[in-house]
Amino acid sequence: MAITARFLAGIELGGTRCRCVAGTGPDDIEAEEEVPTRDPASTLSALARVLQRWQDDLGPLAALGLAAFGPMELRRDSPRYGCLGATPKAGWGGVDLRGFFAQRFEMPIGLTTDVIGAALAEGRWGAARGLADYAYVTVGTGIGAGLIVGGRPLLGCHHPELGHIRIARLPTDVWPGNCPFHADCVEGLASGPAIEERTGRRAADVPPDDPAWDAVAHTLAQLATVLLLATGPRRILMGGGVMSGQPHLFPRIRRGLEESVAGYFDLDDLTGGVDGFIVPPALGARAGQLGGLAVAAAAARHTKP
Amino acid sequence: MAITARFLAGIELGGTRCRCVAGTGPDDIEAEEEVPTRDPASTLSALARVLQRWQDDLGPLAALGLAAFGPMELRRDSPRYGCLGATPKAGWGGVDLRGFFAQRFEMPIGLTTDVIGAALAEGRWGAARGLADYAYVTVGTGIGAGLIVGGRPLLGCHHPELGHIRIARLPTDVWPGNCPFHADCVEGLASGPAIEERTGRRAADVPPDDPAWDAVAHTLAQLATVLLLATGPRRILMGGGVMSGQPHLFPRIRRGLEESVAGYFDLDDLTGGVDGFIVPPALGARAGQLGGLAVAAAAARHTKP
């Protein structure tokens, strides 16, 4: 008699630690474990041991979902599908994440970037429930966006890299930016490290009246405007350490969006009002882990007989 | 016995004229007709007469596709689905295009914007054949983009309005721009009327060595960069009167894209090389009409029993 696999496994592969979870959703977590992110060989082996132990204890797992720092090759027609790209994280460039687990486990494996994973988790359990078209933006060590379009992650020749667009800058903001590729792209102007370099303090310690926030809010409002005009999300969730630590940014970004749309759209009609359009995520620090679980759920669904 | 409808009808509703076509594709056109665009009542009545005549002559039509100037409400859950939005075209704001034809004809009716229609036609018969993810950009009286994602037009809370994003400007270009809403958005810097206002000449008459083209090429390269980083198209088609009249823009836009990506992506790997990534459309002036036909084909397919 076949044993029905009850639990999904999710892994968030982060820059400093990997968070593993087994369960079916935020209210049904059977096991959790953390593994420090070191070199690829020892980190991945440790993760495999966690999964093996869970299989021994909980029975067969229905699917594995990986939500990992990128850039990552997500084109299924690529020979490098599931491999990391040119990441600055030493030793990890080119690592075949999917292949490693596929060689060791027979369950379906889904994978995506951490930010797309968080977007999927917010759609399934959080602040984007019921929406088929929305965006999740993280503002932290880097700035990234996961776009869900028609209920699925948007993926063309690459996953979105909206943190690296350049925008129309605040005329009074002449700081050169710190992105090693693009200087004053969104990430180079408004990420945590950029704020730290602008102000000489950790982003969390910069008071709300510091003029640096004008430039940061303007930059993020421009990003929101581009998102609205490019892909028409029904809602934009903005999370990550900078946003959660500086909630005054939300009203400033909403006003900046209104100013830059400048009456071209009826924002109330399109978005139901900006206050509900640009919002914090609901899953907070759990979005990453739950992202792995959401990806696992999708992988399980797509391979159902 | 049921009569099988053989032909589709497509209508491109343009600013100065409407082009109607009956057939199944560019190599199988049974009838074509033009109607001048005047006030809504007389224009729509004339279009209905064309369709009625075709039904009388050719037998029942399988579907009608409308590709119209926007902005247009394309959210199916909106009570204004199929209505024009706040267009500057006198008398046309709010007109219920879909309702007009649905009241008079029993066939399935598809509708979209002119630029999304052209994108669909290029995907079906032109320079984007075989691609599920691509963009069509028109540079003419206005600047617009149709995005196809996963084989379908991208539509969230609104169809894309990428002509109205603001970009990082060429530092030497200080012309204020002429968009009544956003001054120096992409359309305000690089559309036909913007070029005419910059140079005092019609875009078609401005020689390739005029410095205005540096600003135009930079602006369009920035738009291409945003498209690549936001939605990852596999190809970007650039059409419209400005592009077809000034083919020297293509290599300049490609170089501008490379410069602004600045090594962050391996463009050759992602795009197969920029020369094949930013290209002219293949259907030329017929893309609009054929857009209507492509929309009709999709409407017929979606309502097949």
Coordinates of C-alpha atoms in Angstrom, one line a residue:
Chain A
M1 CA 0.0 0.0 0.0
A2 CA 1.3 3.4 -0.9
I3 CA 2.0 5.8 2.0
T4 CA 0.7 9.2 1.3
A5 CA 3.3 11.9 1.9
R6 CA 1.8 14.4 4.2
F7 CA 4.5 17.1 4.7
L8 CA 6.4 19.4 2.4
A9 CA 10.0 20.5 3.0
G10 CA 11.1 24.1 2.5
I11 CA 14.7 25.5 2.6
E12 CA 15.6 29.1 2.5
L13 CA 19.2 29.3 1.5
G14 CA 20.4 32.7 2.8
G15 CA 23.7 34.5 2.8
T16 CA 24.5 33.6 6.4
R17 CA 22.2 30.8 7.3
C18 CA 19.8 28.3 5.8
R19 CA 16.4 27.8 7.4
C20 CA 14.6 24.5 6.9
V21 CA 11.0 23.7 7.7
A22 CA 8.7 20.7 7.3
G23 CA 5.0 21.1 7.3
T24 CA 2.1 22.3 5.2
G25 CA 1.9 26.0 6.0
P26 CA 2.5 28.6 8.7
D27 CA -0.1 27.0 11.0
D28 CA 1.1 23.5 10.5
I29 CA 4.9 23.3 11.0
E30 CA 6.1 19.9 12.1
A31 CA 9.9 20.6 12.3
E32 CA 12.3 23.5 11.9
E33 CA 16.0 23.6 11.8
E34 CA 18.8 26.1 10.9
V35 CA 22.1 25.4 9.2
P36 CA 24.9 28.0 8.9
T37 CA 25.8 28.9 5.4
R38 CA 29.5 28.0 4.9
D39 CA 31.1 26.5 1.8
P40 CA 28.8 24.8 -0.6
A41 CA 29.9 21.2 0.0
S42 CA 29.5 21.2 3.8
T43 CA 26.4 23.4 3.8
L44 CA 24.5 21.3 1.3
S45 CA 25.6 18.0 3.0
A46 CA 24.2 19.4 6.3
L47 CA 20.9 20.3 4.6
A48 CA 20.7 16.8 3.0
R49 CA 21.2 15.3 6.5
V50 CA 18.3 17.4 7.9
L51 CA 16.0 16.2 5.1
Q52 CA 17.1 12.6 5.5
R53 CA 16.4 12.7 9.2
W54 CA 12.9 14.3 8.6
Q55 CA 12.1 11.5 6.1
D56 CA 13.1 8.9 8.7
D57 CA 11.1 10.6 11.4
L58 CA 8.0 11.9 9.5
G59 CA 7.8 9.6 6.6
P60 CA 8.2 10.4 2.9
L61 CA 8.1 14.1 2.1
A62 CA 5.7 15.2 -0.7
A63 CA 8.1 17.8 -2.3
L64 CA 11.1 20.0 -1.6
G65 CA 11.1 23.7 -2.2
L66 CA 14.3 25.7 -2.3
A67 CA 14.3 29.5 -2.1
A68 CA 17.9 30.7 -2.5
F69 CA 19.9 33.9 -2.9
G70 CA 20.5 34.6 -6.6
P71 CA 21.2 35.2 -9.3
M72 CA 19.9 31.8 -10.3
E73 CA 19.3 30.1 -13.7
L74 CA 15.5 29.5 -13.7
R75 CA 15.0 28.8 -17.5
R76 CA 13.9 25.2 -17.7
D77 CA 15.4 25.0 -21.2
S78 CA 18.9 25.9 -19.9
P79 CA 21.5 23.2 -19.2
R80 CA 22.3 25.2 -16.0
Y81 CA 18.7 25.1 -14.8
G82 CA 18.8 25.3 -11.0
C83 CA 22.4 26.5 -10.8
L84 CA 23.5 29.7 -9.1
G85 CA 24.9 32.4 -11.3
A86 CA 27.7 34.9 -10.7
T87 CA 27.1 35.5 -7.1
P88 CA 29.6 37.6 -5.0
K89 CA 29.3 34.9 -2.3
A90 CA 32.7 33.1 -2.4
G91 CA 32.6 29.5 -3.7
W92 CA 28.9 29.5 -4.6
G93 CA 29.0 30.7 -8.2
G94 CA 27.8 28.0 -10.5
V95 CA 26.8 25.6 -7.8
D96 CA 24.1 23.2 -9.0
L97 CA 21.6 23.5 -6.2
R98 CA 18.8 21.5 -7.9
G99 CA 21.1 18.8 -9.1
F100 CA 22.6 18.2 -5.6
F101 CA 19.2 17.5 -4.1
A102 CA 17.8 15.7 -7.2
Q103 CA 20.6 13.2 -7.0
R104 CA 19.8 12.4 -3.3
F105 CA 16.1 12.6 -3.1
E106 CA 13.3 11.3 -5.2
M107 CA 10.6 13.8 -4.3
P108 CA 9.6 16.6 -6.7
I109 CA 11.9 19.7 -6.3
G110 CA 10.9 23.2 -7.0
L111 CA 13.3 26.1 -6.7
T112 CA 13.3 29.9 -7.1
T113 CA 15.0 33.0 -5.7
D114 CA 14.4 34.0 -2.1
V115 CA 12.4 37.1 -3.1
I116 CA 10.2 35.1 -5.5
G117 CA 9.7 32.5 -2.7
A118 CA 8.7 35.2 -0.3
A119 CA 6.3 36.6 -2.9
L120 CA 4.7 33.2 -3.3
A121 CA 4.4 32.7 0.4
E122 CA 2.7 36.1 0.8
G123 CA 0.3 35.2 -1.9
R124 CA -0.6 31.9 -0.3
W125 CA -0.7 32.9 3.3
G126 CA 0.1 36.6 3.7
A127 CA -0.6 40.1 2.5
A128 CA -1.3 39.2 -1.1
R129 CA -3.8 36.4 -0.6
G130 CA -6.3 36.2 -3.4
L131 CA -4.3 38.3 -5.8
A132 CA -3.1 37.0 -9.1
D133 CA -0.9 40.0 -9.9
Y134 CA 1.3 41.6 -7.3
A135 CA 4.9 42.4 -6.5
Y136 CA 7.1 41.7 -3.5
V137 CA 10.0 44.1 -3.0
T138 CA 12.7 43.5 -0.4
V139 CA 14.9 46.4 0.8
G140 CA 17.7 45.1 2.8
T141 CA 21.3 44.1 2.0
G142 CA 20.2 44.3 -1.6
I143 CA 17.0 45.3 -3.3
G144 CA 15.1 42.8 -5.2
A145 CA 11.6 42.2 -6.5
G146 CA 9.5 39.1 -7.1
L147 CA 6.7 39.6 -9.6
I148 CA 3.6 37.4 -9.7
V149 CA 1.7 37.8 -12.9
G150 CA -1.4 35.8 -13.6
G151 CA -0.8 33.8 -10.5
R152 CA 2.7 32.7 -11.5
P153 CA 6.2 34.1 -11.0
L154 CA 7.2 36.2 -13.9
L155 CA 10.2 34.6 -15.6
G156 CA 11.5 35.4 -19.1
C157 CA 15.1 35.2 -20.0
H158 CA 15.9 35.9 -16.4
H159 CA 14.2 36.5 -13.1
P160 CA 13.5 40.2 -12.4
E161 CA 16.5 42.3 -11.2
L162 CA 14.6 45.5 -10.6
G163 CA 17.0 46.6 -7.9
H164 CA 19.4 47.4 -10.7
I165 CA 17.3 49.8 -12.7
R166 CA 18.4 53.4 -12.7
I167 CA 15.6 56.0 -12.0
A168 CA 15.1 59.7 -12.3
R169 CA 16.9 60.9 -9.2
L170 CA 15.9 63.5 -6.7
P171 CA 17.6 66.6 -8.0
T172 CA 19.0 67.5 -4.6
D173 CA 20.5 64.1 -4.1
V174 CA 23.9 64.0 -5.6
W175 CA 25.5 61.2 -3.7
P176 CA 27.1 58.9 -6.3
G177 CA 25.6 55.6 -5.2
N178 CA 27.5 52.4 -4.3
C179 CA 26.5 49.7 -6.7
P180 CA 29.7 48.2 -8.1
F181 CA 28.0 47.8 -11.5
H182 CA 25.7 50.7 -11.8
A183 CA 26.6 53.2 -9.1
D184 CA 23.3 55.0 -8.7
C185 CA 20.8 52.2 -9.5
V186 CA 18.0 51.7 -7.0
E187 CA 20.1 49.2 -5.0
G188 CA 23.1 51.6 -5.1
L189 CA 21.0 54.4 -3.7
A190 CA 18.5 52.8 -1.2
S191 CA 19.8 49.4 0.1
G192 CA 20.9 49.0 3.7
P193 CA 24.6 49.3 2.8
A194 CA 23.9 52.4 0.7
I195 CA 22.1 54.1 3.6
E196 CA 25.0 53.1 5.9
E197 CA 27.5 54.6 3.5
R198 CA 25.4 57.8 3.0
T199 CA 24.9 58.4 6.7
G200 CA 27.8 56.6 8.5
R201 CA 25.2 54.7 10.6
R202 CA 23.4 51.4 10.3
A203 CA 20.1 52.0 8.6
A204 CA 18.2 50.9 11.7
D205 CA 20.0 53.7 13.7
V206 CA 19.3 56.6 11.3
P207 CA 16.5 58.8 12.7
P208 CA 13.4 59.4 10.6
D209 CA 14.2 63.1 10.1
D210 CA 17.6 62.4 8.5
P211 CA 17.6 63.9 5.0
A212 CA 18.9 60.6 3.6
W213 CA 15.4 59.2 3.9
D214 CA 14.1 61.8 1.4
A215 CA 16.4 60.3 -1.2
V216 CA 15.6 56.7 -0.2
A217 CA 11.8 57.3 -0.2
H218 CA 12.1 59.0 -3.6
T219 CA 14.1 56.1 -5.0
L220 CA 11.7 53.5 -3.8
A221 CA 8.7 55.6 -5.0
Q222 CA 10.3 55.6 -8.4
L223 CA 10.7 51.9 -8.3
A224 CA 7.0 51.5 -7.4
T225 CA 6.1 53.8 -10.3
V226 CA 8.1 51.7 -12.7
L227 CA 6.4 48.6 -11.3
L228 CA 3.0 50.1 -11.7
L229 CA 3.6 51.3 -15.3
A230 CA 5.4 48.1 -16.4
T231 CA 3.5 45.2 -14.9
G232 CA 0.4 46.7 -13.2
P233 CA 0.5 44.9 -9.8
R234 CA -2.7 45.0 -7.8
R235 CA -0.5 45.5 -4.7
I236 CA 3.1 46.1 -3.9
L237 CA 4.5 44.5 -0.7
M238 CA 7.6 46.1 0.6
G239 CA 9.6 44.2 3.1
G240 CA 13.2 43.6 4.2
G241 CA 15.2 45.0 7.1
V242 CA 15.1 48.6 5.9
M243 CA 11.4 48.8 5.5
S244 CA 10.5 46.9 8.8
G245 CA 12.9 49.1 10.7
Q246 CA 11.8 52.4 9.2
P247 CA 8.0 52.3 8.9
H248 CA 7.8 56.1 8.2
L249 CA 9.0 55.2 4.7
F250 CA 5.6 53.8 3.7
P251 CA 3.6 57.0 3.7
R252 CA 6.5 58.8 2.0
I253 CA 6.7 56.2 -0.7
R254 CA 3.0 56.3 -1.3
R255 CA 3.1 60.1 -1.6
G256 CA 6.0 59.8 -4.0
L257 CA 4.1 57.4 -6.1
E258 CA 1.2 59.8 -6.3
E259 CA 3.4 62.7 -7.3
S260 CA 5.2 60.8 -10.0
V261 CA 2.0 59.3 -11.5
A262 CA 0.9 62.9 -11.6
G263 CA -2.7 62.3 -12.4
Y264 CA -2.0 60.1 -15.4
F265 CA -3.9 57.3 -13.8
D266 CA -6.8 57.4 -11.4
L267 CA -4.9 55.7 -8.6
D268 CA -7.9 55.2 -6.4
D269 CA -9.7 53.3 -9.2
L270 CA -6.6 51.3 -10.2
T271 CA -5.3 50.4 -6.8
G272 CA -8.2 50.9 -4.4
G273 CA -6.2 53.7 -2.8
V274 CA -2.4 54.0 -2.3
D275 CA -2.6 53.2 1.4
G276 CA -3.7 49.6 0.6
F277 CA -1.5 49.5 -2.5
I278 CA 1.9 49.8 -1.0
V279 CA 1.9 47.8 2.2
P280 CA 4.2 45.7 4.5
P281 CA 4.3 42.0 4.0
A282 CA 2.3 39.9 6.6
L283 CA 4.7 37.0 7.2
G284 CA 7.6 39.1 8.4
A285 CA 10.8 37.2 9.1
R286 CA 9.1 33.9 8.3
A287 CA 8.5 34.8 4.6
G288 CA 11.8 33.3 3.5
Q289 CA 11.3 29.9 5.1
L290 CA 7.6 29.8 4.1
G291 CA 8.8 30.7 0.6
G292 CA 10.5 27.4 0.5
L293 CA 7.3 25.7 1.6
A294 CA 5.3 27.6 -1.0
V295 CA 7.6 26.5 -3.7
A296 CA 7.4 22.9 -2.5
A297 CA 3.6 23.2 -2.6
A298 CA 3.7 24.3 -6.2
A299 CA 6.2 21.5 -7.1
A300 CA 3.9 18.9 -5.5
R301 CA 0.9 20.2 -7.3
H302 CA 2.6 20.3 -10.7
T303 CA 3.7 16.7 -10.4
K304 CA 0.4 15.2 -9.1
P305 CA -0.7 12.2 -11.1
Chain B
M1 CA -26.4 21.5 -40.2
A2 CA -24.1 24.1 -38.6
I3 CA -22.1 26.2 -40.9
T4 CA -18.4 26.4 -39.8
A5 CA -17.3 30.0 -39.7
R6 CA -14.1 30.2 -41.7
F7 CA -12.9 33.9 -41.4
L8 CA -11.9 36.1 -38.5
A9 CA -12.5 39.8 -38.5
G10 CA -10.0 42.3 -37.1
I11 CA -10.3 46.0 -36.6
E12 CA -7.5 48.4 -35.7
L13 CA -9.1 51.5 -34.3
G14 CA -6.5 54.2 -34.8
G15 CA -6.4 57.9 -34.2
T16 CA -7.1 58.9 -37.7
R17 CA -8.5 55.8 -39.4
C18 CA -9.8 52.3 -38.7
R19 CA -8.5 49.4 -40.7
C20 CA -10.7 46.4 -41.0
V21 CA -9.7 43.0 -42.3
A22 CA -11.3 39.6 -42.7
G23 CA -9.2 36.5 -43.1
T24 CA -7.2 34.0 -41.2
G25 CA -3.7 35.5 -41.3
P26 CA -1.4 37.7 -43.4
D27 CA -1.3 35.2 -46.3
D28 CA -5.1 34.6 -46.2
I29 CA -6.8 38.0 -46.3
E30 CA -10.3 37.8 -47.8
A31 CA -11.4 41.5 -47.5
E32 CA -9.9 44.8 -46.3
E33 CA -11.6 48.1 -45.7
E34 CA -10.7 51.5 -44.1
V35 CA -13.1 53.8 -42.2
P36 CA -12.0 57.3 -41.2
T37 CA -12.0 57.8 -37.4
R38 CA -14.5 60.6 -36.7
D39 CA -16.9 60.9 -33.7
P40 CA -17.7 57.6 -31.9
A41 CA -21.3 57.2 -33.1
S42 CA -20.7 57.6 -36.8
T43 CA -17.3 55.7 -36.8
L44 CA -18.7 52.7 -34.9
S45 CA -21.8 52.6 -37.1
A46 CA -19.6 52.5 -40.2
L47 CA -17.5 49.7 -38.7
A48 CA -20.6 47.7 -37.9
R49 CA -21.8 48.1 -41.5
V50 CA -18.5 46.7 -42.8
L51 CA -18.8 43.7 -40.5
Q52 CA -22.5 43.1 -41.5
R53 CA -21.6 43.3 -45.2
W54 CA -18.8 40.8 -44.7
Q55 CA -21.1 38.4 -42.9
D56 CA -23.6 38.7 -45.7
D57 CA -20.8 38.1 -48.3
L58 CA -18.5 35.6 -46.6
G59 CA -20.8 33.8 -44.2
P60 CA -20.7 33.9 -40.4
L61 CA -17.4 35.2 -38.9
A62 CA -15.7 33.1 -36.3
A63 CA -14.7 36.0 -34.0
L64 CA -14.0 39.7 -33.9
G65 CA -10.8 41.2 -32.6
L66 CA -10.5 44.9 -31.8
A67 CA -7.1 46.6 -31.3
A68 CA -7.7 50.2 -30.3
F69 CA -5.9 53.2 -29.1
G70 CA -5.9 53.3 -25.3
P71 CA -6.0 53.7 -22.5
M72 CA -8.6 51.0 -22.3
E73 CA -10.1 49.1 -19.4
L74 CA -9.0 45.5 -19.9
R75 CA -9.8 44.1 -16.4
R76 CA -12.5 41.6 -17.0
D77 CA -13.8 42.1 -13.5
S78 CA -14.4 45.8 -14.1
P79 CA -17.9 47.1 -15.0
R80 CA -16.1 49.2 -17.6
Y81 CA -14.4 46.2 -19.3
G82 CA -13.8 47.1 -22.9
C83 CA -14.4 50.9 -22.4
L84 CA -11.9 53.5 -23.4
G85 CA -10.3 55.5 -20.6
A86 CA -9.4 59.1 -20.4
T87 CA -8.1 59.6 -23.9
P88 CA -7.2 63.0 -25.2
K89 CA -9.2 62.1 -28.4
A90 CA -12.3 64.3 -28.2
G91 CA -15.5 62.5 -27.6
W92 CA -14.0 59.0 -27.2
G93 CA -13.3 59.0 -23.5
G94 CA -15.5 56.3 -21.8
V95 CA -16.8 54.9 -25.1
D96 CA -17.9 51.2 -24.6
L97 CA -16.2 49.6 -27.6
R98 CA -16.9 46.1 -26.6
G99 CA -20.5 46.7 -25.7
F100 CA -21.2 48.4 -29.0
F101 CA -20.2 45.3 -31.0
A102 CA -21.5 42.8 -28.5
Q103 CA -24.9 44.3 -28.8
R104 CA -24.9 43.9 -32.6
F105 CA -23.0 40.6 -33.3
E106 CA -23.1 37.2 -31.7
M107 CA -19.6 36.1 -32.4
P108 CA -16.9 36.1 -29.7
I109 CA -15.2 39.5 -29.3
G110 CA -11.6 40.0 -28.1
L111 CA -10.1 43.3 -27.5
T112 CA -6.9 44.9 -26.5
T113 CA -4.7 48.0 -27.2
D114 CA -3.2 48.6 -30.5
V115 CA 0.3 48.0 -29.2
I116 CA -0.6 44.7 -27.5
G117 CA -2.4 43.7 -30.7
A118 CA 0.7 44.4 -32.7
A119 CA 2.7 42.4 -30.2
L120 CA 0.4 39.4 -30.6
A121 CA 0.5 39.6 -34.4
E122 CA 4.3 39.7 -34.3
G123 CA 4.3 36.6 -32.1
R124 CA 1.9 34.8 -34.4
W125 CA 3.3 35.8 -37.8
G126 CA 6.2 38.1 -37.4
A127 CA 9.6 38.7 -35.6
A128 CA 8.6 37.1 -32.3
R129 CA 7.4 33.8 -33.7
G130 CA 8.0 30.9 -31.2
L131 CA 8.7 33.2 -28.3
A132 CA 6.6 33.1 -25.1
D133 CA 8.2 36.2 -23.5
Y134 CA 8.9 39.3 -25.5
A135 CA 8.1 42.9 -25.8
Y136 CA 6.9 45.1 -28.6
V137 CA 7.7 48.8 -28.3
T138 CA 6.2 51.5 -30.6
V139 CA 7.9 54.8 -31.0
G140 CA 5.7 57.2 -32.9
T141 CA 3.2 59.8 -31.9
G142 CA 3.4 58.2 -28.5
I143 CA 5.6 55.5 -27.0
G144 CA 4.0 52.3 -25.8
A145 CA 4.9 48.8 -25.0
G146 CA 3.0 45.5 -25.2
L147 CA 4.5 42.7 -23.1
I148 CA 3.8 39.1 -23.7
V149 CA 4.7 36.9 -20.7
G150 CA 4.3 33.2 -20.8
G151 CA 2.5 33.5 -24.1
R152 CA -0.1 35.9 -22.9
P153 CA -0.4 39.7 -22.8
L154 CA 0.7 41.0 -19.4
L155 CA -2.3 42.7 -17.7
G156 CA -2.5 43.5 -14.1
C157 CA -4.5 46.4 -12.7
H158 CA -3.7 48.1 -16.1
H159 CA -2.1 47.4 -19.4
P160 CA 1.6 48.5 -19.5
E161 CA 2.2 52.3 -19.9
L162 CA 6.0 52.1 -20.1
G163 CA 6.2 55.2 -22.2
H164 CA 5.5 57.2 -19.1
I165 CA 8.3 56.0 -16.9
R166 CA 11.0 58.4 -16.2
I167 CA 14.6 57.2 -16.7
A168 CA 18.1 58.3 -15.8
R169 CA 18.7 61.0 -18.4
L170 CA 21.8 61.6 -20.5
P171 CA 23.6 64.2 -18.3
T172 CA 24.2 66.5 -21.3
D173 CA 20.5 66.5 -22.3
V174 CA 18.7 69.2 -20.4
W175 CA 15.7 69.7 -22.7
P176 CA 12.7 69.7 -20.3
G177 CA 10.6 67.2 -22.2
N178 CA 7.0 67.7 -23.5
C179 CA 4.8 65.1 -21.8
P180 CA 1.9 67.1 -20.3
F181 CA 1.8 64.8 -17.3
H182 CA 5.5 63.9 -16.6
A183 CA 7.6 66.3 -18.7
D184 CA 10.7 64.2 -19.2
C185 CA 9.3 60.7 -19.2
V186 CA 10.3 58.4 -22.1
E187 CA 7.5 59.6 -24.3
G188 CA 8.2 63.2 -23.4
L189 CA 11.8 62.8 -24.5
A190 CA 11.8 60.5 -27.5
S191 CA 8.3 60.4 -29.2
G192 CA 7.9 61.9 -32.6
P193 CA 6.3 65.1 -31.3
A194 CA 9.2 65.4 -28.7
I195 CA 11.8 65.0 -31.5
E196 CA 9.9 67.6 -33.5
E197 CA 9.8 70.0 -30.6
R198 CA 13.5 69.4 -29.9
T199 CA 14.7 70.0 -33.4
G200 CA 12.0 72.1 -35.2
R201 CA 11.7 69.4 -37.8
R202 CA 9.6 66.3 -38.4
A203 CA 11.4 63.3 -37.0
A204 CA 11.7 61.8 -40.5
D205 CA 13.6 64.9 -41.6
V206 CA 16.2 65.1 -38.8
P207 CA 19.5 63.8 -40.2
P208 CA 21.2 60.9 -38.3
D209 CA 24.1 63.1 -37.1
D210 CA 21.8 65.5 -35.3
P211 CA 22.7 65.5 -31.6
A212 CA 19.0 65.0 -30.6
W213 CA 19.4 61.4 -31.6
D214 CA 22.0 60.9 -28.8
A215 CA 19.3 61.7 -26.3
V216 CA 16.6 59.7 -28.1
A217 CA 18.8 56.6 -28.4
H218 CA 19.9 56.9 -24.7
T219 CA 16.2 57.2 -23.6
L220 CA 15.1 54.2 -25.6
A221 CA 18.2 52.2 -24.4
Q222 CA 17.2 53.0 -20.8
L223 CA 13.6 51.8 -21.6
A224 CA 15.1 48.6 -23.0
T225 CA 17.2 48.1 -19.9
V226 CA 14.2 48.5 -17.6
L227 CA 12.3 46.0 -19.7
L228 CA 15.1 43.5 -19.5
L229 CA 15.5 43.9 -15.7
A230 CA 11.8 44.0 -15.0
T231 CA 10.3 41.3 -17.2
G232 CA 13.2 39.5 -19.0
P233 CA 11.8 39.5 -22.5
R234 CA 13.6 37.1 -24.9
R235 CA 13.4 39.8 -27.6
I236 CA 12.4 43.4 -27.8
L237 CA 10.8 44.5 -31.1
M238 CA 11.0 48.3 -31.7
G239 CA 8.6 49.7 -34.3
G240 CA 6.6 52.8 -35.1
G241 CA 7.3 55.7 -37.4
V242 CA 10.4 57.0 -35.6
M243 CA 12.2 53.6 -35.6
S244 CA 11.3 52.7 -39.2
G245 CA 12.4 56.1 -40.4
Q246 CA 15.7 56.2 -38.5
P247 CA 17.2 52.7 -38.6
H248 CA 20.6 54.0 -37.3
L249 CA 18.8 54.1 -33.9
F250 CA 19.0 50.3 -33.6
P251 CA 22.8 49.9 -33.2
R252 CA 22.8 53.0 -30.9
I253 CA 20.1 51.5 -28.6
R254 CA 21.9 48.2 -28.5
R255 CA 25.2 49.8 -27.5
G256 CA 23.3 51.9 -24.9
L257 CA 21.7 48.7 -23.5
E258 CA 25.1 47.1 -23.2
E259 CA 26.6 50.2 -21.5
S260 CA 23.8 50.4 -19.0
V261 CA 23.7 46.7 -18.1
A262 CA 27.5 47.2 -17.5
G263 CA 28.4 43.6 -17.2
Y264 CA 25.8 42.7 -14.6
F265 CA 24.3 40.1 -17.0
D266 CA 26.0 38.1 -19.6
L267 CA 23.9 39.6 -22.4
D268 CA 25.2 37.1 -25.0
D269 CA 24.0 34.2 -22.8
L270 CA 20.7 35.8 -21.9
T271 CA 19.7 37.2 -25.2
G272 CA 21.7 35.4 -27.8
G273 CA 23.5 38.7 -28.5
V274 CA 22.1 42.2 -28.6
D275 CA 21.9 42.4 -32.4
G276 CA 19.1 39.8 -32.4
F277 CA 17.7 41.0 -29.1
I278 CA 16.6 44.5 -30.2
V279 CA 15.1 44.2 -33.6
P280 CA 12.6 45.8 -36.0
P281 CA 9.2 44.1 -36.2
A282 CA 8.5 42.1 -39.3
L283 CA 4.9 43.0 -40.2
G284 CA 5.6 46.7 -40.6
A285 CA 2.6 48.9 -41.2
R286 CA 0.3 45.8 -41.3
A287 CA 1.0 44.9 -37.6
G288 CA -2.0 47.0 -36.4
Q289 CA -4.6 45.4 -38.7
L290 CA -3.1 41.9 -38.1
G291 CA -3.2 42.7 -34.4
G292 CA -7.0 42.8 -34.6
L293 CA -6.9 39.5 -36.4
A294 CA -4.5 38.0 -33.8
V295 CA -6.9 39.1 -31.0
A296 CA -9.8 37.6 -32.9
A297 CA -7.9 34.3 -33.3
A298 CA -7.4 34.2 -29.5
A299 CA -11.0 35.0 -28.8
A300 CA -12.1 32.2 -31.2
R301 CA -9.8 29.8 -29.5
H302 CA -10.9 30.7 -26.0
T303 CA -14.6 30.1 -26.7
K304 CA -14.2 26.9 -28.7
P305 CA -16.6 24.2 -27.3

